[in-house]
Tab-separated table of N, CA and C in Angstrom:
chain	number	residue	atom	x	y	z
A	1	MET	N	15.047	-13.747	-24.643
A	1	MET	CA	14.447	-12.664	-23.499
A	1	MET	C	12.876	-12.722	-23.420
A	2	LYS	N	12.298	-13.348	-22.190
A	2	LYS	CA	11.233	-13.165	-21.927
A	2	LYS	C	10.589	-11.746	-21.650
A	3	THR	N	9.530	-11.363	-22.333
A	3	THR	CA	8.677	-9.978	-22.199
A	3	THR	C	7.775	-10.163	-21.270
A	4	MET	N	7.456	-9.129	-20.374
A	4	MET	CA	6.638	-9.257	-19.495
A	4	MET	C	5.318	-8.665	-20.348
A	5	GLN	N	3.950	-9.448	-19.887
A	5	GLN	CA	2.979	-9.002	-20.613
A	5	GLN	C	2.314	-7.820	-19.577
A	6	GLN	N	1.622	-6.834	-20.245
A	6	GLN	CA	0.980	-5.720	-19.716
A	6	GLN	C	-0.338	-5.858	-19.768
A	7	GLY	N	-0.818	-5.543	-18.711
A	7	GLY	CA	-2.370	-5.361	-18.841
A	7	GLY	C	-2.994	-3.931	-18.941
A	8	TRP	N	-4.430	-3.846	-18.980
A	8	TRP	CA	-4.729	-2.613	-19.777
A	8	TRP	C	-4.584	-1.444	-18.757
A	9	LEU	N	-4.434	-1.699	-17.483
A	9	LEU	CA	-4.216	-0.338	-16.744
A	9	LEU	C	-2.844	-0.158	-16.916
A	10	SER	N	-1.624	-1.029	-17.223
A	10	SER	CA	-0.415	-0.610	-17.360
A	10	SER	C	-0.188	0.159	-18.901
A	11	ASN	N	-0.959	-0.385	-19.678
A	11	ASN	CA	-0.977	0.313	-21.057
A	11	ASN	C	-1.533	1.740	-20.955
A	12	TRP	N	-2.415	1.906	-20.259
A	12	TRP	CA	-3.099	3.260	-20.168
A	12	TRP	C	-2.083	4.167	-19.552
A	13	LEU	N	-1.276	3.692	-18.528
A	13	LEU	CA	-0.318	4.616	-18.130
A	13	LEU	C	0.500	4.741	-18.944
A	14	VAL	N	1.014	3.724	-19.789
A	14	VAL	CA	2.094	4.247	-20.573
A	14	VAL	C	1.462	5.419	-21.740
A	15	LYS	N	0.539	4.869	-22.272
A	15	LYS	CA	-0.411	6.193	-23.204
A	15	LYS	C	-0.232	7.349	-22.652
A	16	HIS	N	-0.634	7.819	-21.415
A	16	HIS	CA	-0.686	8.687	-20.611
A	16	HIS	C	0.801	9.052	-19.950
A	17	GLU	N	1.802	8.377	-20.337
A	17	GLU	CA	3.107	8.980	-19.922
A	17	GLU	C	3.258	8.935	-18.274
A	18	VAL	N	2.624	8.158	-17.692
A	18	VAL	CA	2.862	7.909	-16.227
A	18	VAL	C	3.707	7.030	-15.926
A	19	VAL	N	4.791	7.404	-15.212
A	19	VAL	CA	5.739	6.380	-14.933
A	19	VAL	C	5.380	5.499	-13.996
A	20	HIS	N	5.522	4.084	-14.304
A	20	HIS	CA	5.231	3.106	-13.369
A	20	HIS	C	6.155	1.882	-13.871
A	21	ARG	N	5.742	0.864	-13.086
A	21	ARG	CA	6.510	-0.463	-13.498
A	21	ARG	C	5.674	-1.625	-13.500
A	22	SER	N	5.312	-2.510	-14.310
A	22	SER	CA	4.532	-3.557	-14.590
A	22	SER	C	5.349	-4.766	-13.809
A	23	LEU	N	4.431	-5.112	-12.672
A	23	LEU	CA	5.158	-6.281	-11.812
A	23	LEU	C	4.446	-7.629	-12.333
A	24	GLY	N	3.757	-7.632	-13.512
A	24	GLY	CA	3.180	-8.953	-13.830
A	24	GLY	C	1.651	-8.987	-13.525
A	25	PHE	N	1.477	-10.437	-13.403
A	25	PHE	CA	-0.157	-10.833	-13.013
A	25	PHE	C	0.330	-11.730	-11.684
A	26	ASP	N	-0.453	-11.960	-10.835
A	26	ASP	CA	-0.282	-12.915	-9.758
A	26	ASP	C	-0.813	-14.101	-10.106
A	27	HIS	N	-1.202	-15.163	-9.309
A	27	HIS	CA	-1.663	-16.594	-9.748
A	27	HIS	C	-3.232	-16.410	-10.082
A	28	ARG	N	-3.803	-15.376	-9.752
A	28	ARG	CA	-5.303	-15.385	-10.147
A	28	ARG	C	-5.637	-14.614	-11.261
A	29	GLY	N	-4.415	-13.977	-11.939
A	29	GLY	CA	-4.599	-13.335	-13.215
A	29	GLY	C	-4.662	-11.560	-12.809
A	30	ILE	N	-4.221	-11.128	-11.855
A	30	ILE	CA	-4.468	-9.812	-11.514
A	30	ILE	C	-3.369	-9.170	-11.298
A	31	GLU	N	-3.400	-7.839	-12.279
A	31	GLU	CA	-2.419	-7.076	-12.690
A	31	GLU	C	-1.663	-6.544	-11.502
A	32	THR	N	-0.470	-6.325	-11.253
A	32	THR	CA	0.211	-5.888	-10.271
A	32	THR	C	1.279	-4.734	-10.851
A	33	LEU	N	1.155	-3.550	-10.346
A	33	LEU	CA	1.806	-2.470	-10.607
A	33	LEU	C	2.534	-1.735	-9.701
A	34	GLN	N	3.775	-1.300	-9.937
A	34	GLN	CA	4.549	-0.403	-8.935
A	34	GLN	C	4.355	1.115	-9.450
A	35	ILE	N	3.855	1.910	-8.267
A	35	ILE	CA	3.706	3.089	-8.766
A	35	ILE	C	4.542	3.960	-7.870
A	36	LYS	N	5.180	5.204	-8.369
A	36	LYS	CA	5.880	6.162	-7.477
A	36	LYS	C	5.216	6.904	-6.498
A	37	ALA	N	5.636	7.116	-5.162
A	37	ALA	CA	4.760	7.696	-3.938
A	37	ALA	C	4.200	9.005	-4.536
A	38	GLY	N	5.038	9.645	-5.288
A	38	GLY	CA	4.582	11.041	-5.691
A	38	GLY	C	3.318	11.007	-6.626
A	39	ASP	N	3.250	9.789	-7.535
A	39	ASP	CA	2.016	9.845	-8.178
A	39	ASP	C	1.135	9.013	-7.756
A	40	TRP	N	0.946	8.696	-6.684
A	40	TRP	CA	-0.271	7.721	-5.957
A	40	TRP	C	-1.420	8.416	-5.937
A	41	ASP	N	-1.334	9.484	-5.269
A	41	ASP	CA	-2.643	10.227	-5.042
A	41	ASP	C	-3.476	10.519	-6.516
A	42	SER	N	-2.828	10.791	-7.448
A	42	SER	CA	-3.394	11.076	-8.959
A	42	SER	C	-3.943	9.717	-9.500
A	43	ILE	N	-3.138	8.876	-9.470
A	43	ILE	CA	-3.450	7.558	-9.950
A	43	ILE	C	-4.706	7.056	-9.287
A	44	ALA	N	-4.696	7.017	-7.827
A	44	ALA	CA	-5.646	6.591	-7.141
A	44	ALA	C	-6.885	7.099	-7.652
A	45	VAL	N	-6.981	8.355	-7.612
A	45	VAL	CA	-8.077	9.322	-8.211
A	45	VAL	C	-8.667	8.676	-9.497
A	46	ILE	N	-7.881	8.740	-10.436
A	46	ILE	CA	-8.194	7.963	-11.808
A	46	ILE	C	-8.687	6.816	-11.616
A	47	LEU	N	-8.141	5.811	-10.666
A	47	LEU	CA	-8.656	4.484	-10.716
A	47	LEU	C	-10.166	4.709	-10.032
A	48	TYR	N	-10.401	5.361	-9.154
A	48	TYR	CA	-11.718	5.578	-8.445
A	48	TYR	C	-12.683	6.099	-9.553
A	49	VAL	N	-12.215	7.041	-10.253
A	49	VAL	CA	-12.995	7.800	-11.431
A	49	VAL	C	-13.504	6.688	-12.048
A	50	TYR	N	-12.566	5.816	-12.721
A	50	TYR	CA	-12.447	4.501	-13.680
A	50	TYR	C	-13.784	3.483	-13.157
A	51	GLY	N	-13.742	3.305	-11.717
A	51	GLY	CA	-14.775	2.678	-11.305
A	51	GLY	C	-14.154	1.470	-10.057
A	52	TYR	N	-13.064	1.550	-9.860
A	52	TYR	CA	-12.519	1.020	-8.555
A	52	TYR	C	-12.749	1.725	-7.294
A	53	ASN	N	-14.045	1.655	-6.885
A	53	ASN	CA	-14.544	2.186	-5.666
A	53	ASN	C	-14.667	1.379	-4.483
A	54	TYR	N	-14.020	-0.075	-4.598
A	54	TYR	CA	-13.851	-0.660	-3.417
A	54	TYR	C	-12.277	-1.273	-3.212
A	55	LEU	N	-11.770	-0.621	-2.099
A	55	LEU	CA	-10.436	-1.025	-1.807
A	55	LEU	C	-10.644	-2.204	-0.776
A	56	ARG	N	-10.305	-3.316	-1.399
A	56	ARG	CA	-10.261	-4.635	-0.694
A	56	ARG	C	-9.388	-4.940	0.583
A	57	SER	N	-8.168	-4.352	0.301
A	57	SER	CA	-7.159	-4.760	1.358
A	57	SER	C	-6.414	-3.477	1.089
A	58	GLN	N	-5.589	-3.196	2.307
A	58	GLN	CA	-4.342	-2.420	1.978
A	58	GLN	C	-3.630	-3.056	3.178
A	59	CYS	N	-1.993	-3.263	2.766
A	59	CYS	CA	-1.196	-3.686	4.040
A	59	CYS	C	0.002	-2.788	3.590
A	60	ALA	N	1.025	-3.354	4.362
A	60	ALA	CA	2.357	-2.763	4.517
A	60	ALA	C	3.568	-3.717	4.524
A	61	TYR	N	4.418	-3.730	4.363
A	61	TYR	CA	5.565	-4.716	4.538
A	61	TYR	C	7.073	-4.089	4.231
A	62	ASP	N	8.150	-4.958	5.118
A	62	ASP	CA	9.368	-4.171	5.160
A	62	ASP	C	10.073	-5.230	3.661
A	63	VAL	N	10.272	-4.361	2.821
A	63	VAL	CA	10.984	-5.216	1.738
A	63	VAL	C	12.159	-5.844	1.911
A	64	ALA	N	13.297	-5.213	2.459
A	64	ALA	CA	14.702	-6.101	2.906
A	64	ALA	C	15.157	-4.938	3.901
A	65	PRO	N	16.008	-5.582	4.682
A	65	PRO	CA	16.688	-4.577	5.580
A	65	PRO	C	17.494	-3.609	5.039
A	66	GLY	N	17.232	-2.584	5.317
A	66	GLY	CA	17.989	-1.411	5.144
A	66	GLY	C	17.847	-0.951	3.618
A	67	GLY	N	16.360	-1.575	2.896
A	67	GLY	CA	15.817	-1.166	1.749
A	67	GLY	C	14.662	-0.110	1.972
A	68	SER	N	13.594	-0.814	1.342
A	68	SER	CA	12.551	0.155	1.151
A	68	SER	C	11.255	-0.531	2.027
A	69	LEU	N	9.894	0.332	2.253
A	69	LEU	CA	8.948	-0.333	2.743
A	69	LEU	C	7.916	-0.316	1.206
A	70	ALA	N	6.806	-0.996	1.506
A	70	ALA	CA	5.945	-1.220	0.634
A	70	ALA	C	4.654	-0.961	1.265
A	71	SER	N	3.654	-0.182	0.545
A	71	SER	CA	2.190	-0.240	0.654
A	71	SER	C	1.349	-0.774	-0.398
A	72	VAL	N	0.428	-1.852	-0.055
A	72	VAL	CA	0.052	-2.402	-1.200
A	72	VAL	C	-1.644	-2.284	-0.960
A	73	TYR	N	-2.067	-2.012	-2.105
A	73	TYR	CA	-3.514	-1.929	-2.386
A	73	TYR	C	-4.287	-2.661	-3.153
A	74	HIS	N	-4.987	-3.521	-2.818
A	74	HIS	CA	-5.965	-4.456	-3.919
A	74	HIS	C	-7.473	-3.503	-4.121
A	75	LEU	N	-7.379	-3.352	-5.413
A	75	LEU	CA	-8.684	-2.702	-5.504
A	75	LEU	C	-9.520	-3.440	-6.304
A	76	THR	N	-10.701	-3.275	-6.440
A	76	THR	CA	-11.788	-4.045	-7.196
A	76	THR	C	-13.083	-3.291	-7.853
A	77	ARG	N	-13.158	-3.353	-9.145
A	77	ARG	CA	-14.210	-2.724	-9.946
A	77	ARG	C	-15.216	-3.602	-10.140
A	78	ILE	N	-16.349	-3.353	-9.765
A	78	ILE	CA	-17.800	-4.325	-9.837
A	78	ILE	C	-18.616	-3.454	-11.064
A	79	GLN	N	-18.605	-3.820	-12.201
A	79	GLN	CA	-19.032	-2.752	-13.218
A	79	GLN	C	-20.689	-3.463	-13.107
A	80	TYR	N	-20.691	-4.849	-13.908
A	80	TYR	CA	-22.032	-5.142	-14.130
A	80	TYR	C	-22.697	-6.354	-13.420
A	81	GLY	N	-22.120	-6.470	-12.166
A	81	GLY	CA	-22.378	-7.519	-11.290
A	81	GLY	C	-21.314	-8.161	-10.391
A	82	ILE	N	-21.607	-8.746	-9.368
A	82	ILE	CA	-20.594	-9.307	-8.417
A	82	ILE	C	-19.631	-10.610	-8.824
A	83	ASP	N	-20.363	-11.235	-10.209
A	83	ASP	CA	-19.701	-12.494	-10.390
A	83	ASP	C	-18.300	-12.319	-11.324
A	84	ASN	N	-17.975	-11.099	-11.646
A	84	ASN	CA	-16.917	-10.905	-12.581
A	84	ASN	C	-16.278	-9.520	-12.431
A	85	PRO	N	-15.988	-9.278	-11.120
A	85	PRO	CA	-15.256	-8.195	-10.929
A	85	PRO	C	-13.721	-8.063	-11.502
A	86	GLU	N	-13.486	-6.518	-11.812
A	86	GLU	CA	-11.995	-6.576	-12.180
A	86	GLU	C	-11.270	-6.010	-10.905
A	87	GLU	N	-9.961	-6.855	-11.013
A	87	GLU	CA	-9.185	-6.298	-9.773
A	87	GLU	C	-7.825	-5.863	-10.396
A	88	VAL	N	-7.039	-4.928	-9.450
A	88	VAL	CA	-5.576	-4.507	-9.761
A	88	VAL	C	-5.023	-4.437	-8.205
A	89	CYS	N	-3.747	-4.651	-8.275
A	89	CYS	CA	-2.995	-4.465	-7.117
A	89	CYS	C	-1.888	-3.483	-7.321
A	90	ILE	N	-1.829	-2.562	-6.475
A	90	ILE	CA	-0.846	-1.356	-6.733
A	90	ILE	C	0.122	-1.622	-5.506
A	91	LYS	N	1.339	-1.458	-5.733
A	91	LYS	CA	2.501	-1.366	-4.886
A	91	LYS	C	3.103	0.043	-4.957
A	92	VAL	N	3.060	0.568	-3.763
A	92	VAL	CA	3.863	1.956	-3.538
A	92	VAL	C	5.066	1.794	-2.591
A	93	PHE	N	6.358	2.105	-3.096
A	93	PHE	CA	7.521	2.072	-2.487
A	93	PHE	C	8.054	3.246	-1.713
A	94	ALA	N	8.513	3.168	-0.484
A	94	ALA	CA	8.978	4.367	0.091
A	94	ALA	C	10.229	4.138	0.959
A	95	GLN	N	11.305	5.166	0.758
A	95	GLN	CA	12.389	4.531	1.433
A	95	GLN	C	12.526	4.713	3.108
A	96	LYS	N	13.059	3.885	3.571
A	96	LYS	CA	13.104	3.902	5.397
A	96	LYS	C	13.413	5.191	5.674
A	97	ASP	N	14.508	5.765	5.078
A	97	ASP	CA	14.780	6.936	5.976
A	97	ASP	C	13.898	8.235	5.949
A	98	ASN	N	13.046	7.830	5.171
A	98	ASN	CA	11.661	9.104	4.792
A	98	ASN	C	10.441	8.167	4.615
A	99	PRO	N	9.882	7.628	5.009
A	99	PRO	CA	8.624	6.782	4.283
A	99	PRO	C	7.410	7.270	4.376
A	100	ARG	N	7.236	8.209	3.139
A	100	ARG	CA	5.711	9.019	3.161
A	100	ARG	C	5.226	8.506	1.871
A	101	ILE	N	4.039	8.449	2.095
A	101	ILE	CA	3.118	7.852	1.100
A	101	ILE	C	1.900	8.885	1.229
A	102	PRO	N	1.248	9.366	0.094
A	102	PRO	CA	0.018	9.972	0.175
A	102	PRO	C	-1.265	9.050	0.567
A	103	SER	N	-1.731	9.468	1.569
A	103	SER	CA	-2.843	8.918	2.013
A	103	SER	C	-4.267	8.740	1.103
A	104	VAL	N	-4.766	7.727	0.694
A	104	VAL	CA	-6.008	7.817	0.099
A	104	VAL	C	-7.339	7.636	0.887
A	105	PHE	N	-7.084	7.928	2.094
A	105	PHE	CA	-8.216	7.738	2.748
A	105	PHE	C	-9.342	8.719	2.456
A	106	TRP	N	-9.298	9.891	1.590
A	106	TRP	CA	-10.153	10.714	1.225
A	106	TRP	C	-10.791	10.082	-0.004
A	107	ILE	N	-10.317	9.193	-0.683
A	107	ILE	CA	-10.952	8.510	-1.555
A	107	ILE	C	-11.666	6.979	-1.186
A	108	TRP	N	-10.970	6.526	-0.618
A	108	TRP	CA	-11.583	5.312	0.202
A	108	TRP	C	-11.496	5.398	1.712
A	109	ARG	N	-12.591	5.596	2.203
A	109	ARG	CA	-12.614	5.895	3.711
A	109	ARG	C	-12.644	4.860	4.523
A	110	ILE	N	-12.632	3.489	3.878
A	110	ILE	CA	-12.327	2.176	4.350
A	110	ILE	C	-10.937	1.931	4.878
A	111	ASP	N	-9.863	3.015	4.176
A	111	ASP	CA	-8.567	2.826	4.445
A	111	ASP	C	-7.949	3.619	5.585
A	112	ASP	N	-9.052	4.001	6.835
A	112	ASP	CA	-8.641	4.637	7.724
A	112	ASP	C	-7.745	3.949	8.340
A	113	PHE	N	-7.960	2.711	9.083
A	113	PHE	CA	-7.755	1.707	10.179
A	113	PHE	C	-6.538	0.855	9.372
A	114	GLN	N	-6.705	0.840	7.863
A	114	GLN	CA	-5.419	-0.212	7.607
A	114	GLN	C	-4.413	1.002	7.155
A	115	GLU	N	-4.393	1.945	6.974
A	115	GLU	CA	-3.282	2.970	6.752
A	115	GLU	C	-2.543	3.227	8.221
A	116	ARG	N	-3.584	3.292	9.239
A	116	ARG	CA	-3.160	3.417	10.530
A	116	ARG	C	-2.430	2.481	11.088
A	117	GLU	N	-2.849	1.206	10.739
A	117	GLU	CA	-1.980	-0.108	11.163
A	117	GLU	C	-0.859	-0.117	10.448
A	118	SER	N	-0.719	0.091	9.178
A	118	SER	CA	0.649	0.019	8.399
A	118	SER	C	1.480	1.252	9.063
A	119	TYR	N	1.007	2.189	9.524
A	119	TYR	CA	1.900	3.317	10.017
A	119	TYR	C	2.397	2.519	11.437
A	120	ASP	N	1.593	2.018	12.431
A	120	ASP	CA	1.931	1.515	13.517
A	120	ASP	C	2.907	0.450	13.578
A	121	MET	N	2.746	-0.545	12.490
A	121	MET	CA	3.776	-1.499	12.206
A	121	MET	C	4.928	-1.483	11.701
A	122	VAL	N	4.975	-0.842	10.369
A	122	VAL	CA	6.269	-0.460	9.780
A	122	VAL	C	6.624	0.933	9.608
A	123	GLY	N	6.020	2.101	10.087
A	123	GLY	CA	6.406	3.135	10.287
A	123	GLY	C	5.881	4.126	9.015
A	124	ILE	N	5.194	3.692	8.099
A	124	ILE	CA	5.062	4.319	6.917
A	124	ILE	C	4.032	5.783	7.237
A	125	SER	N	4.407	6.764	7.040
A	125	SER	CA	3.486	8.057	7.425
A	125	SER	C	2.695	8.532	5.704
A	126	TYR	N	1.369	8.352	6.306
A	126	TYR	CA	0.606	8.853	5.241
A	126	TYR	C	0.188	10.150	5.260
A	127	ASP	N	0.711	10.998	4.075
A	127	ASP	CA	0.417	12.259	4.285
A	127	ASP	C	-1.101	12.600	4.272
A	128	ASN	N	-1.524	13.568	4.788
A	128	ASN	CA	-2.827	13.994	4.774
A	128	ASN	C	-3.918	12.749	5.451
A	129	HIS	N	-3.665	12.258	6.076
A	129	HIS	CA	-4.385	10.986	6.842
A	129	HIS	C	-4.634	11.950	8.266
A	130	PRO	N	-6.131	11.919	8.481
A	130	PRO	CA	-6.694	12.722	9.442
A	130	PRO	C	-6.442	12.289	11.056
A	131	ARG	N	-6.085	10.992	10.941
A	131	ARG	CA	-6.058	10.699	12.410
A	131	ARG	C	-4.840	9.516	12.463
A	132	LEU	N	-3.457	9.853	11.719
A	132	LEU	CA	-2.376	8.933	11.641
A	132	LEU	C	-1.926	8.711	13.034
A	133	ASN	N	-2.204	7.950	13.999
A	133	ASN	CA	-1.633	7.433	15.216
A	133	ASN	C	-1.561	6.165	15.451
A	134	ARG	N	-1.100	5.563	16.627
A	134	ARG	CA	-1.002	4.246	16.652
A	134	ARG	C	-2.334	3.750	16.992
A	135	ILE	N	-2.499	2.580	16.313
A	135	ILE	CA	-3.883	1.792	16.569
A	135	ILE	C	-3.681	0.431	17.292
A	136	LEU	N	-2.740	-0.369	17.243
A	136	LEU	CA	-2.276	-1.321	18.073
A	136	LEU	C	-1.457	-1.437	19.304
A	137	MET	N	-0.379	-0.691	18.999
A	137	MET	CA	0.676	-0.701	19.979
A	137	MET	C	0.337	0.640	20.826
A	138	PRO	N	0.753	0.824	22.141
A	138	PRO	CA	0.646	1.832	22.944
A	138	PRO	C	1.141	3.071	22.282
A	139	GLU	N	0.609	4.072	22.684
A	139	GLU	CA	1.349	5.753	22.158
A	139	GLU	C	2.822	5.544	22.588
A	140	SER	N	3.199	5.024	23.881
A	140	SER	CA	4.533	5.206	24.315
A	140	SER	C	5.385	4.211	23.655
A	141	TRP	N	4.920	3.350	22.519
A	141	TRP	CA	5.778	2.518	21.959
A	141	TRP	C	6.761	3.566	21.101
A	142	ILE	N	8.133	2.745	20.848
A	142	ILE	CA	9.025	3.327	20.287
A	142	ILE	C	9.663	2.342	19.192
A	143	GLY	N	9.515	2.812	17.954
A	143	GLY	CA	9.715	1.886	16.763
A	143	GLY	C	8.803	1.314	16.261
A	144	TRP	N	9.162	0.446	15.349
A	144	TRP	CA	8.174	-0.238	14.241
A	144	TRP	C	8.566	-1.522	14.484
A	145	PRO	N	7.433	-2.467	14.973
A	145	PRO	CA	7.650	-4.062	15.321
A	145	PRO	C	7.914	-4.805	14.183
A	146	LEU	N	7.242	-4.491	13.007
A	146	LEU	CA	7.517	-5.549	11.736
A	146	LEU	C	8.824	-4.999	10.923
A	147	ARG	N	9.447	-4.307	11.293
A	147	ARG	CA	10.589	-3.717	10.356
A	147	ARG	C	11.869	-4.812	10.743
A	148	LYS	N	12.126	-5.220	9.541
A	148	LYS	CA	13.273	-6.310	9.593
A	148	LYS	C	14.578	-5.431	10.335
A	149	ASP	N	14.699	-4.296	10.356
A	149	ASP	CA	16.101	-3.836	10.999
A	149	ASP	C	15.740	-3.054	12.244
A	150	TYR	N	14.596	-3.603	12.846
A	150	TYR	CA	13.981	-3.095	14.161
A	150	TYR	C	14.031	-4.294	15.055
A	151	ILE	N	14.771	-4.098	16.398
A	151	ILE	CA	14.493	-5.334	17.280
A	151	ILE	C	13.680	-4.733	18.530
A	152	THR	N	12.647	-5.415	18.959
A	152	THR	CA	11.848	-4.722	19.889
A	152	THR	C	12.440	-4.939	21.089
A	153	PRO	N	12.074	-3.810	21.800
A	153	PRO	CA	12.722	-3.492	23.443
A	153	PRO	C	12.517	-4.840	24.323
A	154	ILE	N	11.516	-5.670	23.878
A	154	ILE	CA	11.322	-6.878	24.771
A	154	ILE	C	12.624	-8.105	24.536
A	155	PHE	N	12.915	-7.855	23.263
A	155	PHE	CA	14.161	-8.671	23.198
A	155	PHE	C	15.205	-8.620	24.193
A	156	TYR	N	15.824	-7.064	24.442
A	156	TYR	CA	16.701	-6.938	24.939
A	156	TYR	C	16.633	-7.173	26.770
A	157	GLU	N	14.895	-7.198	27.123
A	157	GLU	CA	14.675	-7.525	28.527
A	157	GLU	C	14.954	-9.001	28.546
A	158	ILE	N	14.752	-9.831	27.526
A	158	ILE	CA	14.790	-11.165	27.698
A	158	ILE	C	16.240	-11.563	27.884
A	159	GLN	N	17.247	-10.978	26.977
A	159	GLN	CA	18.810	-11.003	27.166
A	159	GLN	C	19.116	-10.704	28.362
A	160	ASP	N	18.652	-9.706	28.863
A	160	ASP	CA	19.231	-9.232	30.419
A	160	ASP	C	18.919	-10.144	31.243
A	161	ALA	N	17.552	-10.938	31.145
A	161	ALA	CA	17.102	-11.699	32.066
A	161	ALA	C	17.931	-13.009	32.241
A	162	HIS	N	18.702	-13.244	31.054
A	162	HIS	CA	19.538	-14.680	31.055
A	162	HIS	C	20.973	-14.402	31.618
């Protein structure tokens, strides 16, 4: 049986008894971790204090119909120069029936529009976000366009036209 290699962050979280799941490394060697939504805000603060002060990107996706939604954060630590940054990828999952994840807007302000877009497209509510409203779709839009279990109203209009 193959054992999964763990990076420094996963080892640190194990040492401090923080529940998480190592998802291994991507093709660039970046460690990817799954974190419980309830632990995300405190782990985000720890990462920021450790030097991950740049949120490179945040996105969200629908994992599977009837399953969960994921919010993904790519964080960068540039310690002694831009030539060799440390990066980590954090995935936070939420159930579709109540998709709530703590906002990290107050840690990385750049996350304002990214969390709003994730809310708008897949319906994740980011707790304590100061302006969590639609950013791409009109306020009157019902539903979440990028959820696999959601069919947009335009689909029905096309079907009725035929």
